[in-house]
Amino acid sequence: MSPSEQWVAFSTIVRKEIRRFTRIWVQTLLPPAITMALYFVIFGKLIGSRIGEMGGFDYIQFVVPGLIMMAIITNSYSNVVSSFFSAKFQRSIEELLVSPTPGYVILLGYCIGSMCRGLLVGIVVTCLALAFTDFPMHSWTITVAIVFLTSMLFTLAGFINAVFANTFDDISIVPTFVLTPLTYLGGVFYSIELLSDFWQGVSLFNPVLYMVNTFRYGMLGVSDVNIVGALVGLVVCVIALFAVALHLLNSGKRLRS
Amino acid sequence: MTAALAIKNLHKVYGNDFVALQGISLEVQPGDFFALLGPNGAGKSTTIGVICSLVRKTSGEVSIFGKDIDQDFSGAKKFLGVVPQEFNFSQFEKVEDILMQQAGFYGLPPAKARIQVDKYLKRLSLWDKRSQPARMLSGGMKRRLMIARALVHEPKLLILDEPTAGVDIELRRSMWDFLREINAAGTTIILTTHYLEEAESLCRNVAIIDEGRIIKNTGVRSLLQELNKEVFVFDAAEPLAQPPALEGLPVKQVDERCFEVEIEKGQSLNGVFDQLSAQDIRVVSMRNKANRLEELFVAMVNANKPENKEAAQ
């Protein structure tokens, strides 16, 4: 395929993915908006007003970056995992596998399509947060970079999950038993300085901690982790997961007989 | 001339050690209408799966219009359109979206894709249903949607895996007409089917595959010439007390007005009618008892069974 044909194939996949999640916006865009609004009301206003400051900011300002990041992570992941697995389940993925579209175009198309949902939900949640509080923007560059890298990382992870999944149960196991605990324990609601040395050490093995804190640094300028190390680590992880996902797609494991 | 499809020594062993293909070699010439016949589990769908890369071959070579599927994956795929046996489109997408996406996967820019999509929506009588989700279509319409989807990028080689399975006679006939039309326009067609009447009616060449091997690869006409005898069914105008006596020909009475006559290759039917007229038997209709190709197919597949091979030796 020529580069222009590849571009057509790529934009077709992205449009298809965007059309899918906007068609079912009641299932994809509305629930995170309602959930996050409840978080802002309960943790930000009701409980947050009694907690006082954290990291030098009002508690609601402190949790906003974590909640935005949580929405981006879960929506980036769940979009690709459900979309790709549904395509596998209905066998409509064969439309793509039979076509001349190269594997990396398929992978990028699905990932960018899912990132669009993650980022759209992130924007919606940010707008909601502005209704409850205002917050500074310490560094646009770091904020945008960490959002894109995190969203990309979790779309790739979701893609790999979908390739290996055999049933709809298999696509809910990782979000329920891995993603949710990592996110809740990843410094969304607290600074790890509040933990004992032992649990601070344990928390440093949680990759979500680095994403949440780097994003918080981008917005508020405070962080529990080294920002450069977090960004470099994230880039390495994105490259590694992209290579794994592409290998799975090209080798046809779990996709071709 | 470069073959539309060339398969050399194709082997496929599945993970559970099931040997599906045992060295298949096959050539289909451009413009041909080719039938791939075989009983269930013979290896037809595996062969098609390998050609369109949904099945990973164990060894062997496959090329489409000279492009090797391993060395020039994209180039080979561009020539190919596939209509699988089972519905494999998203049930939630609109009919026209499915076709537009398929065109996009083959790199057709949106403006050109729109022209192609409209063309095949109209040609396959799906125009009125273009805005409906695919799940709302009837079974026959879903079949037509799969054919439209396979054709939207104008492939030079179209492979149909049992395209008329489960469709009514009227639709089957209209699909035959459509396939004849696109074949006449230059598209090479490979068809697998269980309706041997379909293969006899549509195809010029045929390969019979059994237990992962090609057991016959020839023209439909020359294959039919191998038929040594045929059974004709006669309907008499008046009831018959006993089967008519025909010299040198086995006759079997089916009911009081109907009887069968087995006629060997080269024998004339005129003699049969002369003898029937002499016995005051008036025939009102006559037909072949079974599809001729079907008889040959059953005979060949039976002969390929191990116990029959041993008996023959």
Coordinates of C-alpha atoms in Angstrom, one line a residue:
Chain A
M1 CA 0.0 0.0 0.0
S2 CA 1.2 3.5 -0.8
P3 CA 1.6 6.0 2.1
S4 CA -1.6 7.8 0.9
E5 CA -3.5 4.5 0.8
Q6 CA -2.2 3.7 4.3
W7 CA -3.4 7.2 5.5
V8 CA -6.9 6.4 4.1
A9 CA -7.0 3.1 5.9
F10 CA -5.7 4.6 9.1
S11 CA -8.3 7.5 9.0
T12 CA -11.0 5.0 8.2
I13 CA -10.2 2.9 11.4
V14 CA -10.0 6.1 13.5
R15 CA -13.4 7.4 12.1
K16 CA -15.0 4.0 12.7
E17 CA -13.8 4.0 16.3
I18 CA -15.0 7.5 17.0
R19 CA -18.3 6.8 15.4
R20 CA -18.6 3.7 17.6
F21 CA -18.1 5.5 20.9
T22 CA -20.1 8.5 20.0
R23 CA -23.0 6.3 18.7
I24 CA -23.2 4.8 22.2
W25 CA -22.4 8.0 24.1
V26 CA -24.8 7.1 26.9
Q27 CA -22.6 4.1 27.7
T28 CA -19.2 5.7 26.9
L29 CA -19.2 9.4 27.6
L30 CA -22.0 10.0 30.1
P31 CA -21.1 7.5 32.9
P32 CA -17.5 8.9 33.5
A33 CA -18.9 12.4 33.6
I34 CA -21.5 11.5 36.3
T35 CA -19.0 9.4 38.3
M36 CA -16.5 12.2 38.3
A37 CA -19.1 14.8 39.2
L38 CA -20.0 12.7 42.2
Y39 CA -16.3 12.4 43.2
F40 CA -16.0 16.2 43.0
V41 CA -19.1 16.7 45.1
I42 CA -18.2 14.0 47.8
F43 CA -14.4 14.0 48.0
G44 CA -13.9 17.6 46.8
K45 CA -16.7 19.5 48.5
L46 CA -18.2 17.5 51.3
I47 CA -15.2 15.5 52.7
G48 CA -12.5 17.7 51.1
S49 CA -13.6 20.8 53.0
R50 CA -12.9 19.0 56.3
I51 CA -9.5 17.6 55.1
G52 CA -8.0 21.0 54.4
E53 CA -4.9 21.3 52.3
M54 CA -2.7 18.6 50.7
G55 CA 0.6 19.4 49.0
G56 CA -0.1 23.1 49.5
F57 CA -3.4 23.1 47.7
D58 CA -7.1 22.7 48.6
Y59 CA -8.0 19.0 48.7
I60 CA -10.4 19.4 45.7
Q61 CA -7.6 21.0 43.7
F62 CA -5.2 18.2 44.8
V63 CA -7.6 15.4 43.6
V64 CA -8.7 17.0 40.3
P65 CA -5.6 16.0 38.4
G66 CA -5.8 12.4 39.7
L67 CA -9.5 12.1 38.9
I68 CA -8.9 13.5 35.3
M69 CA -6.1 11.0 34.9
M70 CA -8.2 8.2 36.3
A71 CA -10.9 8.9 33.7
I72 CA -8.4 9.1 30.9
I73 CA -6.8 5.7 31.9
T74 CA -10.0 3.8 32.3
N75 CA -11.7 5.1 29.1
S76 CA -8.6 4.7 26.9
Y77 CA -8.3 1.1 28.1
S78 CA -11.9 0.1 28.1
N79 CA -12.6 1.6 24.6
V80 CA -10.0 -0.5 22.8
V81 CA -10.5 -3.6 24.8
S82 CA -14.2 -3.7 24.1
S83 CA -14.0 -2.5 20.5
F84 CA -11.3 -4.9 19.4
F85 CA -12.7 -7.8 21.3
S86 CA -16.2 -7.2 19.9
A87 CA -14.6 -7.1 16.4
K88 CA -12.9 -10.5 17.2
F89 CA -16.1 -11.9 18.7
Q90 CA -18.3 -10.9 15.7
R91 CA -15.4 -11.8 13.4
S92 CA -15.6 -8.4 11.8
I93 CA -11.9 -8.1 12.5
E94 CA -11.5 -10.4 9.5
E95 CA -12.5 -7.4 7.2
L96 CA -9.2 -5.8 8.3
L97 CA -7.1 -9.0 8.4
V98 CA -8.1 -9.9 4.9
S99 CA -7.3 -6.4 3.6
P100 CA -3.9 -5.1 2.5
T101 CA -3.8 -2.7 5.6
P102 CA -0.4 -3.3 7.3
G103 CA -0.5 -4.3 11.0
Y104 CA 1.0 -1.1 12.3
V105 CA -1.8 0.9 10.6
I106 CA -4.4 -1.3 12.2
L107 CA -2.8 -0.9 15.6
L108 CA -2.3 2.8 15.3
G109 CA -5.9 3.3 14.1
Y110 CA -7.4 1.4 17.0
C111 CA -5.1 3.2 19.5
I112 CA -5.7 6.7 18.2
G113 CA -9.4 6.0 18.0
S114 CA -9.4 4.9 21.7
M115 CA -7.2 7.8 22.7
C116 CA -9.8 10.1 21.2
R117 CA -12.3 8.7 23.7
G118 CA -9.9 8.9 26.6
L119 CA -9.0 12.5 25.7
L120 CA -12.6 13.5 25.1
V121 CA -13.6 12.2 28.5
G122 CA -10.6 14.0 30.0
I123 CA -11.8 17.3 28.5
V124 CA -15.4 16.7 29.8
V125 CA -14.1 15.9 33.3
T126 CA -11.8 18.9 33.3
C127 CA -14.8 21.1 32.3
L128 CA -16.8 19.6 35.2
A129 CA -13.9 20.2 37.6
L130 CA -13.9 23.9 36.6
A131 CA -17.5 24.1 37.9
F132 CA -16.2 23.1 41.3
T133 CA -12.9 24.8 41.6
D134 CA -10.2 26.6 39.7
F135 CA -6.6 25.4 39.3
P136 CA -3.4 26.8 37.9
M137 CA -1.5 25.3 34.9
H138 CA 2.1 24.9 35.9
S139 CA 3.4 23.4 32.6
W140 CA 1.2 22.9 29.5
T141 CA 4.0 20.8 27.8
I142 CA 4.3 18.3 30.6
T143 CA 0.5 18.1 31.0
V144 CA -0.1 17.4 27.3
A145 CA 2.8 15.0 27.1
I146 CA 1.8 12.9 30.1
V147 CA -1.9 12.8 28.9
F148 CA -0.9 11.5 25.5
L149 CA 1.7 9.1 26.7
T150 CA -0.6 7.7 29.4
S151 CA -3.6 7.4 27.1
M152 CA -1.4 5.6 24.5
L153 CA 0.1 3.2 27.1
F154 CA -3.3 2.1 28.2
T155 CA -4.8 1.8 24.8
L156 CA -1.9 -0.5 23.9
A157 CA -2.4 -2.5 27.1
G158 CA -6.1 -2.8 26.3
F159 CA -5.3 -3.9 22.8
I160 CA -3.1 -6.7 24.1
N161 CA -5.8 -7.7 26.6
A162 CA -8.3 -7.9 23.7
V163 CA -6.0 -10.0 21.6
F164 CA -5.6 -12.6 24.4
A165 CA -9.3 -12.5 25.6
N166 CA -11.5 -15.4 24.7
T167 CA -14.7 -14.3 26.5
F168 CA -16.2 -11.0 27.7
D169 CA -15.2 -12.0 31.2
D170 CA -11.5 -11.9 30.1
I171 CA -11.9 -8.2 29.1
S172 CA -13.3 -7.2 32.5
I173 CA -10.8 -9.1 34.7
V174 CA -7.8 -6.7 34.1
P175 CA -9.8 -3.4 34.6
T176 CA -11.5 -4.8 37.7
F177 CA -8.7 -6.6 39.4
V178 CA -5.6 -4.8 38.2
L179 CA -6.5 -1.3 36.8
T180 CA -8.9 -0.2 39.5
P181 CA -6.6 -1.1 42.5
L182 CA -3.6 0.4 40.8
T183 CA -5.5 3.6 40.1
Y184 CA -7.0 4.0 43.5
L185 CA -3.6 3.3 45.1
G186 CA -1.8 5.4 42.6
G187 CA -2.0 8.7 44.6
V188 CA -5.2 9.9 43.1
F189 CA -6.7 10.8 46.5
Y190 CA -3.6 11.3 48.6
S191 CA 0.1 12.1 48.6
I192 CA 2.3 9.1 49.4
E193 CA 4.1 11.3 52.0
L194 CA 1.1 10.3 54.2
L195 CA 2.2 6.7 54.0
S196 CA 4.8 4.9 56.2
D197 CA 8.2 4.4 54.6
F198 CA 7.4 0.8 53.8
W199 CA 4.2 1.6 52.0
Q200 CA 5.9 4.5 50.2
G201 CA 8.4 2.1 48.9
V202 CA 5.7 -0.3 47.8
S203 CA 3.8 2.5 46.1
L204 CA 6.8 3.3 44.0
F205 CA 6.3 0.0 42.1
N206 CA 2.9 1.2 41.0
P207 CA 3.2 2.7 37.5
V208 CA 0.0 4.7 37.8
L209 CA 1.6 6.7 40.7
Y210 CA 4.1 8.2 38.2
M211 CA 1.4 9.1 35.7
V212 CA -0.9 10.7 38.3
N213 CA 2.0 12.6 39.9
T214 CA 3.5 13.8 36.6
F215 CA 0.1 15.1 35.5
R216 CA -0.4 16.7 38.9
Y217 CA 3.0 18.3 38.5
G218 CA 2.0 19.7 35.1
M219 CA -1.1 21.3 36.6
L220 CA -0.1 22.2 40.1
G221 CA 3.7 22.0 40.1
V222 CA 3.8 19.4 43.0
S223 CA 4.8 15.8 42.7
D224 CA 5.8 12.8 44.8
V225 CA 8.0 11.4 42.0
N226 CA 10.9 12.4 39.6
I227 CA 9.2 13.9 36.6
V228 CA 11.9 13.3 34.0
G229 CA 12.3 9.7 35.2
A230 CA 8.5 9.2 34.9
L231 CA 8.3 10.6 31.4
V232 CA 11.3 8.6 30.2
G233 CA 10.0 5.4 31.8
L234 CA 6.6 6.0 30.2
V235 CA 8.1 6.4 26.7
V236 CA 10.1 3.2 27.1
C237 CA 6.9 1.4 28.2
V238 CA 4.9 2.8 25.3
I239 CA 7.6 1.6 22.8
A240 CA 7.7 -1.9 24.5
L241 CA 4.0 -2.4 24.5
F242 CA 3.7 -1.1 20.9
A243 CA 6.3 -3.7 19.9
V244 CA 4.4 -6.5 21.7
A245 CA 1.0 -5.5 20.3
L246 CA 2.4 -5.2 16.8
H247 CA 4.1 -8.6 17.1
L248 CA 0.8 -10.2 18.2
L249 CA -1.0 -8.6 15.3
N250 CA 1.6 -9.5 12.6
S251 CA 2.1 -13.0 13.9
G252 CA -1.7 -13.5 14.0
K253 CA -1.6 -15.1 17.5
R254 CA -5.2 -15.5 18.7
L255 CA -6.4 -13.8 15.5
R256 CA -5.6 -16.3 12.7
S257 CA -5.9 -20.1 12.8
Chain B
M1 CA 0.1 -15.9 -18.7
T2 CA 0.3 -15.3 -15.0
A3 CA -2.2 -17.4 -13.1
A4 CA -4.9 -15.6 -11.1
L5 CA -4.2 -18.1 -8.3
A6 CA -1.2 -20.4 -8.0
I7 CA -0.9 -22.8 -5.0
K8 CA 2.2 -25.0 -4.7
N9 CA 2.5 -27.9 -2.3
L10 CA 0.4 -26.3 0.4
H11 CA 0.4 -28.0 3.8
K12 CA -1.6 -27.1 6.9
V13 CA -1.3 -28.9 10.2
Y14 CA -3.4 -27.3 13.0
G15 CA -2.2 -27.1 16.6
N16 CA -4.0 -30.2 17.6
D17 CA -2.0 -32.2 15.0
F18 CA -5.0 -32.3 12.6
V19 CA -3.7 -32.4 9.1
A20 CA -6.0 -30.3 7.0
L21 CA -4.0 -29.9 3.8
Q22 CA -1.5 -32.5 2.4
G23 CA 0.3 -30.8 -0.4
I24 CA -2.3 -29.1 -2.5
S25 CA -1.2 -27.7 -5.8
L26 CA -3.6 -25.7 -8.0
E27 CA -3.7 -23.1 -10.7
V28 CA -6.6 -21.0 -11.7
Q29 CA -6.3 -19.0 -14.9
P30 CA -7.4 -15.3 -15.2
G31 CA -11.1 -15.0 -16.2
D32 CA -11.9 -18.6 -15.1
F33 CA -15.0 -19.6 -13.1
F34 CA -13.6 -22.3 -10.9
A35 CA -15.3 -24.6 -8.5
L36 CA -13.6 -26.1 -5.4
L37 CA -15.7 -29.0 -4.4
G38 CA -15.4 -31.5 -1.5
P39 CA -17.2 -33.0 1.4
N40 CA -17.3 -31.3 4.8
G41 CA -13.9 -31.2 6.4
A42 CA -12.1 -31.9 3.1
G43 CA -10.0 -28.7 3.4
K44 CA -11.9 -26.2 1.2
S45 CA -12.3 -23.5 3.8
T46 CA -8.7 -24.1 5.1
T47 CA -7.4 -23.5 1.6
I48 CA -9.5 -20.3 1.2
G49 CA -8.3 -19.3 4.7
V50 CA -4.7 -19.6 3.7
I51 CA -5.2 -17.7 0.5
C52 CA -6.8 -14.7 2.3
S53 CA -4.3 -15.1 5.2
L54 CA -6.9 -15.9 8.0
V55 CA -5.2 -19.3 8.3
R56 CA -1.4 -19.6 8.7
K57 CA 0.0 -22.2 6.4
T58 CA 2.5 -24.8 7.6
S59 CA 4.4 -24.8 4.3
G60 CA 3.9 -24.2 0.6
E61 CA 3.5 -21.1 -1.7
V62 CA 0.5 -19.1 -2.7
S63 CA 0.5 -16.3 -5.2
I64 CA -2.3 -14.1 -6.5
F65 CA -1.7 -12.7 -10.0
G66 CA 2.0 -13.4 -9.5
K67 CA 2.3 -11.7 -6.1
D68 CA 3.4 -14.1 -3.4
I69 CA 1.3 -13.6 -0.2
D70 CA 4.5 -13.9 1.9
Q71 CA 6.7 -11.6 0.0
D72 CA 4.2 -9.0 -1.2
F73 CA 1.4 -9.3 1.3
S74 CA -0.3 -6.0 0.4
G75 CA 0.1 -6.4 -3.3
A76 CA -1.5 -9.8 -3.3
K77 CA -4.4 -8.7 -1.1
K78 CA -5.3 -5.9 -3.4
F79 CA -6.3 -8.3 -6.1
L80 CA -8.5 -10.4 -3.7
G81 CA -12.1 -10.2 -2.6
V82 CA -13.5 -12.8 -0.2
V83 CA -17.0 -13.7 0.6
P84 CA -16.8 -16.0 3.7
Q85 CA -19.3 -18.7 4.6
E86 CA -20.5 -17.0 7.8
F87 CA -21.6 -13.4 8.3
N88 CA -18.5 -11.5 9.6
F89 CA -19.5 -7.9 9.6
S90 CA -20.4 -5.8 12.6
Q91 CA -24.1 -6.2 13.2
F92 CA -24.4 -2.7 14.7
E93 CA -23.0 -0.8 11.7
K94 CA -25.1 0.7 9.0
V95 CA -25.0 -1.1 5.6
E96 CA -23.3 1.8 3.8
D97 CA -20.8 2.3 6.6
I98 CA -19.7 -1.3 6.3
L99 CA -19.0 -0.8 2.6
M100 CA -17.4 2.6 3.1
Q101 CA -15.1 1.2 5.7
Q102 CA -14.2 -1.8 3.6
A103 CA -13.3 0.6 0.7
G104 CA -11.1 2.6 3.2
F105 CA -9.3 -0.5 4.3
Y106 CA -8.2 -1.0 0.7
G107 CA -7.0 2.6 0.5
L108 CA -9.8 4.0 -1.7
P109 CA -10.2 7.8 -1.0
P110 CA -13.7 8.7 0.3
A111 CA -14.9 10.3 -2.9
K112 CA -14.0 7.2 -5.0
A113 CA -15.2 4.9 -2.2
R114 CA -18.6 6.7 -2.3
I115 CA -19.0 6.0 -6.0
Q116 CA -18.1 2.3 -5.6
V117 CA -20.4 1.9 -2.6
D118 CA -23.4 3.4 -4.3
K119 CA -22.7 1.3 -7.4
Y120 CA -22.8 -2.0 -5.5
L121 CA -25.6 -1.0 -3.2
K122 CA -27.7 -0.5 -6.3
R123 CA -26.4 -3.5 -8.2
L124 CA -27.1 -5.8 -5.3
S125 CA -30.5 -4.3 -4.5
L126 CA -29.4 -2.9 -1.1
W127 CA -29.9 0.8 -1.9
D128 CA -33.1 1.1 0.1
K129 CA -31.5 -0.6 3.1
R130 CA -28.3 1.5 3.1
S131 CA -29.1 3.4 6.3
Q132 CA -30.2 0.4 8.3
P133 CA -28.0 -1.5 10.8
A134 CA -26.8 -4.8 9.3
R135 CA -28.6 -6.8 11.9
M136 CA -31.9 -5.6 10.5
L137 CA -31.3 -7.2 7.2
S138 CA -32.8 -10.6 6.1
G139 CA -30.5 -13.6 5.6
G140 CA -30.5 -13.1 1.8
M141 CA -29.7 -9.4 2.1
K142 CA -26.8 -10.2 4.5
R143 CA -25.4 -12.5 1.8
R144 CA -25.7 -9.7 -0.8
L145 CA -24.0 -7.3 1.6
M146 CA -21.1 -9.7 1.9
I147 CA -20.8 -9.9 -1.9
A148 CA -21.0 -6.1 -2.2
R149 CA -18.3 -5.7 0.5
A150 CA -16.0 -8.1 -1.3
L151 CA -16.4 -6.3 -4.6
V152 CA -16.3 -2.7 -3.5
H153 CA -12.5 -2.4 -4.2
E154 CA -13.0 -4.1 -7.6
P155 CA -10.9 -7.2 -7.0
K156 CA -9.5 -9.2 -9.9
L157 CA -10.0 -12.5 -8.0
L158 CA -13.2 -13.1 -6.1
I159 CA -13.5 -16.1 -3.8
L160 CA -16.9 -17.2 -2.5
D161 CA -17.2 -19.8 0.2
E162 CA -20.6 -21.3 -0.2
P163 CA -22.3 -18.0 -1.1
T164 CA -25.8 -19.4 -1.7
A165 CA -26.0 -21.6 1.4
G166 CA -29.4 -21.2 3.0
V167 CA -30.8 -18.7 0.4
D168 CA -34.0 -19.3 -1.4
I169 CA -34.1 -20.5 -5.1
E170 CA -35.1 -17.1 -6.5
L171 CA -32.3 -15.3 -4.8
R172 CA -29.8 -18.1 -5.7
R173 CA -30.7 -17.8 -9.3
S174 CA -30.4 -14.0 -9.2
M175 CA -27.0 -14.4 -7.5
W176 CA -25.9 -16.8 -10.2
D177 CA -26.8 -14.3 -12.9
F178 CA -24.9 -11.6 -11.0
L179 CA -21.8 -13.8 -10.7
R180 CA -22.0 -14.7 -14.4
E181 CA -22.1 -11.0 -15.2
I182 CA -19.1 -10.0 -13.2
N183 CA -17.2 -13.1 -14.5
A184 CA -18.0 -12.0 -18.1
A185 CA -16.7 -8.6 -17.2
G186 CA -13.3 -10.1 -16.4
T187 CA -13.3 -11.1 -12.7
T188 CA -11.9 -14.5 -11.9
I189 CA -14.2 -16.4 -9.6
I190 CA -13.5 -19.3 -7.3
L191 CA -16.5 -20.9 -5.7
T192 CA -16.9 -23.6 -3.1
T193 CA -20.3 -25.0 -2.9
H194 CA -22.3 -28.0 -1.8
Y195 CA -24.9 -27.4 -4.5
L196 CA -23.3 -29.3 -7.3
E197 CA -25.9 -28.0 -9.7
E198 CA -24.4 -24.6 -9.0
A199 CA -20.9 -25.7 -10.0
E200 CA -22.3 -27.5 -13.1
S201 CA -24.3 -24.4 -14.1
L202 CA -21.7 -21.7 -13.4
C203 CA -18.2 -23.1 -13.5
R204 CA -15.8 -24.0 -16.4
N205 CA -13.2 -25.8 -14.3
V206 CA -13.4 -27.8 -11.1
A207 CA -11.1 -29.3 -8.5
I208 CA -12.4 -31.9 -6.1
I209 CA -10.6 -31.9 -2.7
D210 CA -10.9 -34.7 -0.2
E211 CA -8.9 -35.3 3.0
G212 CA -6.6 -32.4 2.2
R213 CA -5.7 -33.6 -1.3
I214 CA -6.8 -32.6 -4.7
I215 CA -8.3 -35.8 -6.2
K216 CA -9.4 -34.3 -9.5
N217 CA -8.6 -31.1 -11.3
T218 CA -10.2 -30.7 -14.7
G219 CA -12.9 -29.0 -16.8
V220 CA -16.5 -29.5 -15.8
R221 CA -17.3 -30.8 -19.4
S222 CA -14.5 -33.3 -19.4
L223 CA -15.4 -34.4 -15.9
L224 CA -19.0 -35.0 -17.0
Q225 CA -17.7 -37.1 -19.9
E226 CA -16.4 -39.5 -17.4
L227 CA -19.9 -40.3 -16.4
N228 CA -20.6 -43.8 -17.8
K229 CA -24.3 -44.1 -17.2
E230 CA -27.2 -41.9 -16.3
V231 CA -30.6 -42.6 -14.8
F232 CA -33.6 -41.0 -16.5
V233 CA -37.0 -40.7 -14.9
F234 CA -40.1 -41.1 -17.2
D235 CA -43.6 -40.1 -16.3
A236 CA -46.3 -42.0 -18.2
A237 CA -49.7 -40.6 -19.2
E238 CA -51.6 -43.6 -18.0
P239 CA -51.0 -45.9 -15.0
L240 CA -48.7 -48.9 -15.7
A241 CA -49.6 -52.4 -14.4
Q242 CA -46.0 -53.4 -14.6
P243 CA -42.7 -51.8 -15.6
P244 CA -42.1 -51.6 -19.3
A245 CA -39.8 -54.2 -20.8
L246 CA -36.9 -52.4 -22.5
E247 CA -34.4 -54.6 -24.3
G248 CA -30.9 -54.5 -22.7
L249 CA -31.8 -51.7 -20.3
P250 CA -32.5 -52.0 -16.6
V251 CA -35.9 -50.5 -15.7
K252 CA -37.3 -49.8 -12.2
Q253 CA -40.9 -48.8 -11.5
V254 CA -41.2 -46.0 -8.9
D255 CA -45.0 -45.8 -8.8
E256 CA -47.9 -46.6 -11.1
R257 CA -47.1 -43.8 -13.6
C258 CA -43.4 -43.3 -13.0
F259 CA -40.4 -45.5 -13.9
E260 CA -36.6 -45.2 -14.1
V261 CA -34.3 -46.3 -17.0
E262 CA -30.5 -46.6 -16.7
I263 CA -28.8 -45.7 -19.9
E264 CA -25.1 -46.2 -20.6
K265 CA -22.9 -43.6 -22.3
G266 CA -23.3 -43.8 -26.0
Q267 CA -26.7 -45.4 -26.0
S268 CA -29.5 -43.5 -27.8
L269 CA -32.7 -42.5 -26.2
N270 CA -34.5 -42.9 -29.5
G271 CA -34.6 -46.7 -29.1
V272 CA -36.1 -46.3 -25.7
F273 CA -38.9 -44.1 -27.1
D274 CA -39.4 -46.6 -30.0
Q275 CA -39.8 -49.5 -27.5
L276 CA -42.2 -47.5 -25.3
S277 CA -44.3 -46.5 -28.3
A278 CA -44.5 -50.1 -29.4
Q279 CA -45.9 -51.0 -25.9
D280 CA -48.5 -48.1 -26.2
I281 CA -46.8 -46.2 -23.3
R282 CA -47.2 -42.5 -23.8
V283 CA -44.5 -40.4 -22.0
V284 CA -45.5 -37.0 -20.8
S285 CA -42.2 -35.9 -19.2
M286 CA -38.6 -37.1 -18.7
R287 CA -35.7 -35.8 -16.5
N288 CA -32.4 -36.8 -15.1
K289 CA -32.8 -38.6 -11.8
A290 CA -29.9 -36.9 -10.1
N291 CA -27.5 -34.1 -10.8
R292 CA -24.8 -35.6 -13.1
L293 CA -21.9 -33.9 -11.3
E294 CA -23.3 -35.0 -8.0
E295 CA -23.1 -38.7 -9.1
L296 CA -19.5 -38.2 -10.2
F297 CA -18.6 -36.4 -7.0
V298 CA -20.0 -39.1 -4.8
A299 CA -18.2 -41.8 -6.8
M300 CA -14.9 -40.0 -6.6
V301 CA -15.0 -39.2 -2.9
N302 CA -16.1 -42.8 -2.2
A303 CA -13.2 -44.1 -4.3
N304 CA -10.8 -41.9 -2.3
K305 CA -11.8 -43.6 1.0
P306 CA -9.0 -45.7 2.3
E307 CA -11.1 -48.9 2.5
N308 CA -12.2 -48.6 -1.1
K309 CA -8.6 -47.8 -2.2
E310 CA -7.4 -51.0 -0.6
A311 CA -10.2 -53.0 -2.2
A312 CA -9.4 -51.6 -5.6
Q313 CA -5.8 -52.7 -5.1

